[in-house]
PDB file of C-alpha atoms and ligand atoms in Angstrom:
ATOM      1  CA  MET A   1     -13.562 -18.216  -2.890  1.00  0.00           C
ATOM      2  CA  SER A   2     -12.891 -18.305   0.865  1.00  0.00           C
ATOM      3  CA  GLU A   3     -12.502 -15.129   2.900  1.00  0.00           C
ATOM      4  CA  LEU A   4      -9.999 -12.732   1.336  1.00  0.00           C
ATOM      5  CA  VAL A   5      -7.646 -10.564   3.365  1.00  0.00           C
ATOM      6  CA  ILE A   6      -5.473  -7.768   2.001  1.00  0.00           C
ATOM      7  CA  LEU A   7      -2.558  -7.451   4.381  1.00  0.00           C
ATOM      8  CA  LYS A   8      -0.047  -4.609   4.370  1.00  0.00           C
ATOM      9  CA  PHE A   9       3.366  -4.971   5.920  1.00  0.00           C
ATOM     10  CA  GLY A  10       4.195  -1.298   6.486  1.00  0.00           C
ATOM     11  CA  GLY A  11       7.661  -0.086   5.577  1.00  0.00           C
ATOM     12  CA  SER A  12       8.043   1.299   9.108  1.00  0.00           C
ATOM     13  CA  ALA A  13       7.411  -2.202  10.471  1.00  0.00           C
ATOM     14  CA  ILE A  14       9.664  -4.326   8.288  1.00  0.00           C
ATOM     15  CA  THR A  15      12.568  -1.917   7.681  1.00  0.00           C
ATOM     16  CA  ARG A  16      14.642   0.529   9.725  1.00  0.00           C
ATOM     17  CA  LYS A  17      12.686   3.439   8.231  1.00  0.00           C
ATOM     18  CA  LYS A  18      12.810   5.731  11.267  1.00  0.00           C
ATOM     19  CA  GLU A  19      16.586   5.464  11.495  1.00  0.00           C
ATOM     20  CA  GLY A  20      16.830   5.921   7.708  1.00  0.00           C
ATOM     21  CA  VAL A  21      18.857   2.729   7.477  1.00  0.00           C
ATOM     22  CA  ARG A  22      18.333   0.566   4.415  1.00  0.00           C
ATOM     23  CA  GLU A  23      17.947  -2.667   6.331  1.00  0.00           C
ATOM     24  CA  VAL A  24      15.189  -5.210   6.900  1.00  0.00           C
ATOM     25  CA  ARG A  25      14.009  -5.925  10.446  1.00  0.00           C
ATOM     26  CA  LYS A  26      14.417  -9.640   9.885  1.00  0.00           C
ATOM     27  CA  ASP A  27      13.131 -10.598  13.324  1.00  0.00           C
ATOM     28  CA  VAL A  28       9.886  -8.668  12.793  1.00  0.00           C
ATOM     29  CA  LEU A  29       9.444  -9.846   9.211  1.00  0.00           C
ATOM     30  CA  ASP A  30      10.014 -13.497  10.091  1.00  0.00           C
ATOM     31  CA  ARG A  31       7.614 -13.367  13.039  1.00  0.00           C
ATOM     32  CA  LEU A  32       4.902 -11.715  10.934  1.00  0.00           C
ATOM     33  CA  CYS A  33       5.296 -14.372   8.241  1.00  0.00           C
ATOM     34  CA  TRP A  34       5.096 -17.075  10.908  1.00  0.00           C
ATOM     35  CA  GLU A  35       1.925 -15.554  12.418  1.00  0.00           C
ATOM     36  CA  LEU A  36       0.364 -15.282   8.961  1.00  0.00           C
ATOM     37  CA  ALA A  37       1.220 -18.913   8.165  1.00  0.00           C
ATOM     38  CA  GLU A  38      -0.177 -20.125  11.506  1.00  0.00           C
ATOM     39  CA  ALA A  39      -3.428 -18.186  11.134  1.00  0.00           C
ATOM     40  CA  LYS A  40      -3.848 -19.311   7.519  1.00  0.00           C
ATOM     41  CA  LYS A  41      -3.403 -22.942   8.589  1.00  0.00           C
ATOM     42  CA  GLU A  42      -6.137 -22.497  11.199  1.00  0.00           C
ATOM     43  CA  ARG A  43      -8.580 -20.439   9.206  1.00  0.00           C
ATOM     44  CA  GLY A  44      -7.827 -21.111   5.546  1.00  0.00           C
ATOM     45  CA  PHE A  45      -8.388 -17.623   4.110  1.00  0.00           C
ATOM     46  CA  GLY A  46      -6.934 -16.203   0.900  1.00  0.00           C
ATOM     47  CA  VAL A  47      -4.420 -13.396   1.312  1.00  0.00           C
ATOM     48  CA  VAL A  48      -2.653 -10.824  -0.823  1.00  0.00           C
ATOM     49  CA  VAL A  49       0.356  -9.267   0.892  1.00  0.00           C
ATOM     50  CA  VAL A  50       1.366  -5.709  -0.009  1.00  0.00           C
ATOM     51  CA  HIS A  51       4.509  -4.260   1.501  1.00  0.00           C
ATOM     52  CA  GLY A  52       5.735  -0.720   1.843  1.00  0.00           C
ATOM     53  CA  ALA A  53       9.144   0.620   0.986  1.00  0.00           C
ATOM     54  CA  GLY A  54      10.930   2.194   3.940  1.00  0.00           C
ATOM     55  CA  PRO A  55      14.369   3.472   2.933  1.00  0.00           C
ATOM     56  CA  PHE A  56      14.537   0.845   0.144  1.00  0.00           C
ATOM     57  CA  GLY A  57      12.101   2.973  -1.877  1.00  0.00           C
ATOM     58  CA  HIS A  58      11.599   6.372  -0.259  1.00  0.00           C
ATOM     59  CA  VAL A  59      15.267   7.345  -0.113  1.00  0.00           C
ATOM     60  CA  PRO A  60      16.141   6.710  -3.801  1.00  0.00           C
ATOM     61  CA  ALA A  61      12.709   8.032  -4.884  1.00  0.00           C
ATOM     62  CA  SER A  62      13.449  11.252  -3.022  1.00  0.00           C
ATOM     63  CA  ASP A  63      17.085  11.459  -4.216  1.00  0.00           C
ATOM     64  CA  TYR A  64      15.982  11.146  -7.858  1.00  0.00           C
ATOM     65  CA  GLY A  65      12.830  13.289  -7.523  1.00  0.00           C
ATOM     66  CA  LEU A  66      10.596  10.520  -8.821  1.00  0.00           C
ATOM     67  CA  SER A  67       7.337  12.068  -7.621  1.00  0.00           C
ATOM     68  CA  GLU A  68       8.064  15.402  -9.328  1.00  0.00           C
ATOM     69  CA  GLY A  69       7.089  14.332 -12.838  1.00  0.00           C
ATOM     70  CA  LEU A  70       9.506  13.226 -15.535  1.00  0.00           C
ATOM     71  CA  LYS A  71      11.822  16.073 -16.466  1.00  0.00           C
ATOM     72  CA  SER A  72      15.275  14.556 -16.825  1.00  0.00           C
ATOM     73  CA  GLU A  73      17.143  11.436 -17.891  1.00  0.00           C
ATOM     74  CA  ARG A  74      18.537  11.190 -14.368  1.00  0.00           C
ATOM     75  CA  GLN A  75      15.042  10.336 -13.116  1.00  0.00           C
ATOM     76  CA  VAL A  76      14.894   7.407 -15.535  1.00  0.00           C
ATOM     77  CA  VAL A  77      18.073   6.094 -13.928  1.00  0.00           C
ATOM     78  CA  GLY A  78      16.339   6.616 -10.578  1.00  0.00           C
ATOM     79  CA  PHE A  79      13.288   4.658 -11.801  1.00  0.00           C
ATOM     80  CA  SER A  80      15.473   1.664 -12.517  1.00  0.00           C
ATOM     81  CA  LEU A  81      17.477   1.873  -9.286  1.00  0.00           C
ATOM     82  CA  THR A  82      14.454   2.465  -7.057  1.00  0.00           C
ATOM     83  CA  HIS A  83      12.561  -0.429  -8.578  1.00  0.00           C
ATOM     84  CA  GLN A  84      15.608  -2.684  -8.258  1.00  0.00           C
ATOM     85  CA  SER A  85      15.912  -1.736  -4.597  1.00  0.00           C
ATOM     86  CA  MET A  86      12.218  -2.579  -4.056  1.00  0.00           C
ATOM     87  CA  GLU A  87      12.749  -5.926  -5.766  1.00  0.00           C
ATOM     88  CA  GLU A  88      15.486  -6.686  -3.268  1.00  0.00           C
ATOM     89  CA  LEU A  89      13.131  -5.962  -0.379  1.00  0.00           C
ATOM     90  CA  ASN A  90      10.350  -7.945  -2.062  1.00  0.00           C
ATOM     91  CA  ALA A  91      12.630 -10.954  -2.552  1.00  0.00           C
ATOM     92  CA  ILE A  92      13.478 -10.944   1.168  1.00  0.00           C
ATOM     93  CA  GLY A  93       9.750 -10.851   2.030  1.00  0.00           C
ATOM     94  CA  VAL A  94       8.838 -13.593  -0.441  1.00  0.00           C
ATOM     95  CA  ASP A  95      11.711 -15.719   0.849  1.00  0.00           C
ATOM     96  CA  SER A  96      10.506 -15.405   4.442  1.00  0.00           C
ATOM     97  CA  LEU A  97       6.921 -16.308   3.477  1.00  0.00           C
ATOM     98  CA  ILE A  98       8.134 -19.383   1.568  1.00  0.00           C
ATOM     99  CA  ARG A  99      10.325 -20.472   4.500  1.00  0.00           C
ATOM    100  CA  HIS A 100       7.206 -20.338   6.659  1.00  0.00           C
ATOM    101  CA  GLY A 101       5.331 -22.657   4.324  1.00  0.00           C
ATOM    102  CA  LEU A 102       3.336 -20.178   2.239  1.00  0.00           C
ATOM    103  CA  ASN A 103       3.186 -20.338  -1.575  1.00  0.00           C
ATOM    104  CA  ALA A 104       4.347 -16.770  -2.055  1.00  0.00           C
ATOM    105  CA  VAL A 105       4.939 -15.223  -5.466  1.00  0.00           C
ATOM    106  CA  ALA A 106       6.110 -11.713  -6.328  1.00  0.00           C
ATOM    107  CA  TYR A 107       3.617  -9.465  -8.110  1.00  0.00           C
ATOM    108  CA  GLN A 108       5.467  -6.588  -9.779  1.00  0.00           C
ATOM    109  CA  PRO A 109       3.329  -3.431 -10.101  1.00  0.00           C
ATOM    110  CA  SER A 110       5.763  -1.581 -12.413  1.00  0.00           C
ATOM    111  CA  ALA A 111       5.527  -4.382 -14.981  1.00  0.00           C
ATOM    112  CA  LEU A 112       1.744  -4.303 -14.978  1.00  0.00           C
ATOM    113  CA  GLY A 113       0.216  -1.012 -13.920  1.00  0.00           C
ATOM    114  CA  ILE A 114      -0.207   2.568 -15.096  1.00  0.00           C
ATOM    115  CA  LEU A 115      -0.828   5.593 -12.887  1.00  0.00           C
ATOM    116  CA  ARG A 116      -2.704   8.806 -13.574  1.00  0.00           C
ATOM    117  CA  LYS A 117      -1.313  11.573 -11.316  1.00  0.00           C
ATOM    118  CA  GLY A 118      -0.170   8.984  -8.785  1.00  0.00           C
ATOM    119  CA  ARG A 119      -3.388   6.970  -8.721  1.00  0.00           C
ATOM    120  CA  LEU A 120      -3.824   3.647 -10.479  1.00  0.00           C
ATOM    121  CA  SER A 121      -5.669   3.966 -13.745  1.00  0.00           C
ATOM    122  CA  TYR A 122      -4.818   0.417 -14.791  1.00  0.00           C
ATOM    123  CA  LEU A 123      -3.660  -2.716 -12.969  1.00  0.00           C
ATOM    124  CA  PRO A 124      -4.911  -6.115 -14.079  1.00  0.00           C
ATOM    125  CA  THR A 125      -6.140  -8.361 -11.295  1.00  0.00           C
ATOM    126  CA  LYS A 126      -7.276 -11.445 -13.232  1.00  0.00           C
ATOM    127  CA  VAL A 127      -3.974 -13.189 -12.593  1.00  0.00           C
ATOM    128  CA  LEU A 128      -4.287 -12.438  -8.862  1.00  0.00           C
ATOM    129  CA  ILE A 129      -7.686 -14.136  -8.781  1.00  0.00           C
ATOM    130  CA  LYS A 130      -6.215 -17.176 -10.524  1.00  0.00           C
ATOM    131  CA  LEU A 131      -3.235 -17.275  -8.159  1.00  0.00           C
ATOM    132  CA  LEU A 132      -5.512 -17.029  -5.118  1.00  0.00           C
ATOM    133  CA  GLY A 133      -7.614 -19.819  -6.598  1.00  0.00           C
ATOM    134  CA  ILE A 134      -4.674 -22.233  -6.337  1.00  0.00           C
ATOM    135  CA  ASP A 135      -3.744 -21.048  -2.836  1.00  0.00           C
ATOM    136  CA  MET A 136      -0.816 -18.855  -3.823  1.00  0.00           C
ATOM    137  CA  VAL A 137       0.047 -15.742  -1.802  1.00  0.00           C
ATOM    138  CA  PRO A 138       0.782 -12.851  -4.191  1.00  0.00           C
ATOM    139  CA  VAL A 139       3.203 -10.311  -2.751  1.00  0.00           C
ATOM    140  CA  ALA A 140       2.864  -6.831  -4.277  1.00  0.00           C
ATOM    141  CA  TYR A 141       4.564  -3.628  -3.173  1.00  0.00           C
ATOM    142  CA  GLY A 142       4.947   0.111  -3.498  1.00  0.00           C
ATOM    143  CA  ASP A 143       6.874   0.736  -6.717  1.00  0.00           C
ATOM    144  CA  VAL A 144       7.744   3.235  -9.474  1.00  0.00           C
ATOM    145  CA  LEU A 145       5.295   3.190 -12.373  1.00  0.00           C
ATOM    146  CA  ILE A 146       4.599   4.841 -15.691  1.00  0.00           C
ATOM    147  CA  ASP A 147       2.192   7.756 -15.150  1.00  0.00           C
ATOM    148  CA  GLU A 148       0.119   8.779 -18.162  1.00  0.00           C
ATOM    149  CA  VAL A 149       0.097  12.432 -17.041  1.00  0.00           C
ATOM    150  CA  THR A 150       3.414  13.020 -15.275  1.00  0.00           C
ATOM    151  CA  GLY A 151       5.576  10.455 -17.096  1.00  0.00           C
ATOM    152  CA  ILE A 152       6.601   8.451 -14.045  1.00  0.00           C
ATOM    153  CA  ASN A 153       5.377   8.433 -10.465  1.00  0.00           C
ATOM    154  CA  ILE A 154       5.328   6.507  -7.213  1.00  0.00           C
ATOM    155  CA  LEU A 155       2.687   3.924  -6.458  1.00  0.00           C
ATOM    156  CA  SER A 156       2.288   3.801  -2.690  1.00  0.00           C
ATOM    157  CA  GLY A 157       1.313   0.551  -1.032  1.00  0.00           C
ATOM    158  CA  ASP A 158      -1.258   2.671   0.803  1.00  0.00           C
ATOM    159  CA  HIS A 159      -2.974   3.340  -2.519  1.00  0.00           C
ATOM    160  CA  LEU A 160      -2.473  -0.191  -3.826  1.00  0.00           C
ATOM    161  CA  VAL A 161      -4.132  -1.769  -0.768  1.00  0.00           C
ATOM    162  CA  PRO A 162      -7.574  -0.119  -1.211  1.00  0.00           C
ATOM    163  CA  TYR A 163      -7.356  -0.557  -4.997  1.00  0.00           C
ATOM    164  CA  LEU A 164      -6.880  -4.312  -4.585  1.00  0.00           C
ATOM    165  CA  ALA A 165      -9.463  -4.505  -1.803  1.00  0.00           C
ATOM    166  CA  ARG A 166     -12.075  -2.966  -4.114  1.00  0.00           C
ATOM    167  CA  GLU A 167     -11.129  -4.887  -7.237  1.00  0.00           C
ATOM    168  CA  LEU A 168     -10.911  -8.242  -5.468  1.00  0.00           C
ATOM    169  CA  HIS A 169     -13.905  -7.611  -3.151  1.00  0.00           C
ATOM    170  CA  ALA A 170     -11.805  -8.270  -0.077  1.00  0.00           C
ATOM    171  CA  ASP A 171     -13.469  -9.135   3.207  1.00  0.00           C
ATOM    172  CA  ARG A 172     -10.816  -7.614   5.414  1.00  0.00           C
ATOM    173  CA  VAL A 173      -7.961  -5.149   5.210  1.00  0.00           C
ATOM    174  CA  ILE A 174      -5.266  -5.187   7.875  1.00  0.00           C
ATOM    175  CA  LEU A 175      -2.343  -2.773   7.952  1.00  0.00           C
ATOM    176  CA  LEU A 176       0.666  -3.403  10.148  1.00  0.00           C
ATOM    177  CA  THR A 177       2.722  -0.469  11.388  1.00  0.00           C
ATOM    178  CA  ASP A 178       5.420   0.113  13.985  1.00  0.00           C
ATOM    179  CA  VAL A 179       2.867   1.561  16.436  1.00  0.00           C
ATOM    180  CA  GLY A 180      -0.332   0.039  17.780  1.00  0.00           C
ATOM    181  CA  GLY A 181      -2.663   2.069  15.546  1.00  0.00           C
ATOM    182  CA  VAL A 182      -3.335   5.796  15.213  1.00  0.00           C
ATOM    183  CA  PHE A 183      -2.741   8.059  18.210  1.00  0.00           C
ATOM    184  CA  ASP A 184      -4.081  11.539  18.962  1.00  0.00           C
ATOM    185  CA  LEU A 185      -0.493  12.676  19.597  1.00  0.00           C
ATOM    186  CA  ASP A 186       2.833  11.176  18.602  1.00  0.00           C
ATOM    187  CA  PRO A 187       3.333   8.379  21.171  1.00  0.00           C
ATOM    188  CA  GLU A 188       7.106   8.829  20.924  1.00  0.00           C
ATOM    189  CA  ASP A 189       6.937  12.510  21.830  1.00  0.00           C
ATOM    190  CA  SER A 190       4.081  12.442  24.324  1.00  0.00           C
ATOM    191  CA  LYS A 191       3.329  10.019  27.106  1.00  0.00           C
ATOM    192  CA  ASP A 192      -0.270  11.328  27.100  1.00  0.00           C
ATOM    193  CA  ALA A 193      -0.877  10.002  23.589  1.00  0.00           C
ATOM    194  CA  VAL A 194      -4.119   8.032  23.419  1.00  0.00           C
ATOM    195  CA  LEU A 195      -4.939   5.343  20.866  1.00  0.00           C
ATOM    196  CA  VAL A 196      -7.845   6.349  18.613  1.00  0.00           C
ATOM    197  CA  LYS A 197      -9.997   3.217  18.496  1.00  0.00           C
ATOM    198  CA  GLU A 198     -12.116   4.258  15.549  1.00  0.00           C
ATOM    199  CA  ILE A 199     -11.728   6.686  12.643  1.00  0.00           C
ATOM    200  CA  THR A 200     -14.724   7.718  10.557  1.00  0.00           C
ATOM    201  CA  PRO A 201     -15.346  10.503   8.019  1.00  0.00           C
ATOM    202  CA  GLY A 202     -16.676  12.458  11.031  1.00  0.00           C
ATOM    203  CA  ASN A 203     -13.478  12.519  13.104  1.00  0.00           C
ATOM    204  CA  ILE A 204     -10.660  12.167  10.554  1.00  0.00           C
ATOM    205  CA  ASP A 205      -9.783  15.881  10.531  1.00  0.00           C
ATOM    206  CA  LEU A 206      -9.537  15.996  14.308  1.00  0.00           C
ATOM    207  CA  VAL A 207      -7.434  12.877  14.332  1.00  0.00           C
ATOM    208  CA  CYS A 208      -5.143  14.260  11.659  1.00  0.00           C
ATOM    209  CA  LYS A 209      -3.119  16.217  14.047  1.00  0.00           C
ATOM    210  CA  VAL A 210      -1.616  12.700  13.924  1.00  0.00           C
ATOM    211  CA  SER A 211       2.103  12.473  13.690  1.00  0.00           C
ATOM    212  CA  ALA A 212       3.672  12.673  10.275  1.00  0.00           C
ATOM    213  CA  SER A 213       5.589   9.614   9.277  1.00  0.00           C
ATOM    214  CA  LYS A 214       9.162   9.462  10.628  1.00  0.00           C
ATOM    215  CA  GLY A 215      12.010   9.099   8.169  1.00  0.00           C
ATOM    216  CA  THR A 216      11.985   9.951   4.461  1.00  0.00           C
ATOM    217  CA  ASP A 217       8.526   9.408   2.948  1.00  0.00           C
ATOM    218  CA  VAL A 218       7.616  10.578  -0.554  1.00  0.00           C
ATOM    219  CA  THR A 219       4.054   9.239  -0.518  1.00  0.00           C
ATOM    220  CA  GLY A 220       2.371  11.173   2.282  1.00  0.00           C
ATOM    221  CA  GLY A 221       2.668   9.023   5.402  1.00  0.00           C
ATOM    222  CA  MET A 222      -0.205   8.568   7.833  1.00  0.00           C
ATOM    223  CA  ARG A 223      -2.584  11.245   6.465  1.00  0.00           C
ATOM    224  CA  ARG A 224      -2.454   9.705   2.992  1.00  0.00           C
ATOM    225  CA  LYS A 225      -3.001   6.258   4.476  1.00  0.00           C
ATOM    226  CA  LEU A 226      -6.077   7.411   6.411  1.00  0.00           C
ATOM    227  CA  ASP A 227      -7.584   9.264   3.453  1.00  0.00           C
ATOM    228  CA  GLU A 228      -7.199   6.147   1.318  1.00  0.00           C
ATOM    229  CA  LEU A 229      -8.819   3.958   3.975  1.00  0.00           C
ATOM    230  CA  ILE A 230     -11.697   6.363   4.579  1.00  0.00           C
ATOM    231  CA  GLY A 231     -12.259   6.285   0.795  1.00  0.00           C
ATOM    232  CA  LEU A 232     -12.413   2.501   0.985  1.00  0.00           C
ATOM    233  CA  THR A 233     -15.245   2.594   3.525  1.00  0.00           C
ATOM    234  CA  GLN A 234     -17.440   3.993   0.712  1.00  0.00           C
ATOM    235  CA  SER A 235     -17.168   0.557  -0.883  1.00  0.00           C
ATOM    236  CA  GLY A 236     -18.325  -0.974   2.390  1.00  0.00           C
ATOM    237  CA  ILE A 237     -14.879  -2.276   3.330  1.00  0.00           C
ATOM    238  CA  GLU A 238     -13.504  -1.557   6.806  1.00  0.00           C
ATOM    239  CA  SER A 239      -9.848  -1.732   7.662  1.00  0.00           C
ATOM    240  CA  GLU A 240      -7.762  -1.950  10.773  1.00  0.00           C
ATOM    241  CA  ILE A 241      -4.310  -0.559  11.584  1.00  0.00           C
ATOM    242  CA  VAL A 242      -2.535  -2.735  14.145  1.00  0.00           C
ATOM    243  CA  SER A 243       0.887  -3.168  15.643  1.00  0.00           C
ATOM    244  CA  ALA A 244       3.465  -5.261  13.826  1.00  0.00           C
ATOM    245  CA  LEU A 245       5.806  -5.090  16.767  1.00  0.00           C
ATOM    246  CA  GLU A 246       3.609  -6.646  19.430  1.00  0.00           C
ATOM    247  CA  PRO A 247       3.861 -10.422  19.023  1.00  0.00           C
ATOM    248  CA  GLY A 248       0.565 -12.234  18.476  1.00  0.00           C
ATOM    249  CA  ILE A 249      -1.505  -9.252  17.318  1.00  0.00           C
ATOM    250  CA  LEU A 250      -1.400 -10.171  13.628  1.00  0.00           C
ATOM    251  CA  LYS A 251      -2.425 -13.757  14.266  1.00  0.00           C
ATOM    252  CA  ARG A 252      -5.295 -12.685  16.521  1.00  0.00           C
ATOM    253  CA  ALA A 253      -6.487 -10.142  13.953  1.00  0.00           C
ATOM    254  CA  LEU A 254      -6.327 -12.730  11.180  1.00  0.00           C
ATOM    255  CA  LEU A 255      -8.279 -15.195  13.290  1.00  0.00           C
ATOM    256  CA  GLY A 256     -11.098 -12.669  13.438  1.00  0.00           C
ATOM    257  CA  GLU A 257     -10.515 -10.517  16.518  1.00  0.00           C
ATOM    258  CA  ARG A 258     -11.441  -6.834  16.079  1.00  0.00           C
ATOM    259  CA  GLY A 259     -10.515  -3.769  18.071  1.00  0.00           C
ATOM    260  CA  LEU A 260      -6.807  -4.603  18.412  1.00  0.00           C
ATOM    261  CA  GLY A 261      -5.734  -1.267  16.971  1.00  0.00           C
ATOM    262  CA  THR A 262      -7.521   1.496  15.075  1.00  0.00           C
ATOM    263  CA  LEU A 263     -10.580   0.586  13.078  1.00  0.00           C
ATOM    264  CA  ILE A 264     -11.412   2.716  10.006  1.00  0.00           C
ATOM    265  CA  ARG A 265     -15.080   2.573   9.143  1.00  0.00           C
ATOM    266  CA  GLY A 266     -17.737   4.565   7.323  1.00  0.00           C
TER     267      GLY A 266
HETATM  268  O1  LIG B   1       5.986   2.854   1.444  1.00  0.00           O
HETATM  269  C1  LIG B   1       6.365   3.629  -1.613  1.00  0.00           C
HETATM  270  O2  LIG B   1       5.491   2.703  -1.028  1.00  0.00           O
HETATM  271  P1  LIG B   1       4.885   2.993   0.441  1.00  0.00           P
HETATM  272  C2  LIG B   1       7.097   3.038  -2.811  1.00  0.00           C
HETATM  273  O3  LIG B   1       3.825   1.940   0.624  1.00  0.00           O
HETATM  274  C3  LIG B   1       8.327   3.743  -3.195  1.00  0.00           C
HETATM  275  O4  LIG B   1       4.286   4.379   0.416  1.00  0.00           O
HETATM  276  C4  LIG B   1       9.052   3.201  -4.357  1.00  0.00           C
HETATM  277  C5  LIG B   1       8.809   4.800  -2.609  1.00  0.00           C
END
């Protein structure tokens, strides 16, 4: 197979997560899909897209206590509603990818996977390999899943990305967020905030004075993301967090440029 990229469209990038508004940033989403299509035309890599939830997932998941373990029938209602809301967001993403000429197809984690205390214990990937083999672009997402210990739980895209990267032996992992990488201080609160160019097991604790995610987030925000990505370096796979909001960055990253944001390496 050609080079394989796992690409995450962060919820903060494609939705109005910070404002807590359940809306897609259509302009950002469409531009990202265009940049992906352009880069794929030029370089011909395989790609699995994973997208986050923003208010489409985190708000109902929080309202219904979906990460607290299954204790009530109300949470089962919340499972259904939260998943349905994520499907809506997924359909908008798939639609944009198709409009930009990519053979996108939804890949529904809740129909396929099982968690164990919030971590995937089972998710088949054979179909993904087959889809990639005929140049399809599978589009997976953070979702609500059966959990064999807690009953139900949230699968974060930030956990799904390294899982897929390992299982599919990805060459590159790129995560798009609403800031240009990881900063030593919150860039919105401090004009002295400096971009951290590289995160390794040696500096992660220092770096993790990093800002918590803005807006409702039931899956742990930036710290969780970094822990997952540091874990991935043990499989020899580096990843990069780059800006979704700065036009051209995604295309440049996909065409092979490094150092455009924060690199996470072992
Ligand atoms: O935004 C969370 O996915 P994430 C999924 O990638 C839900 O952490 C349903 C809250």
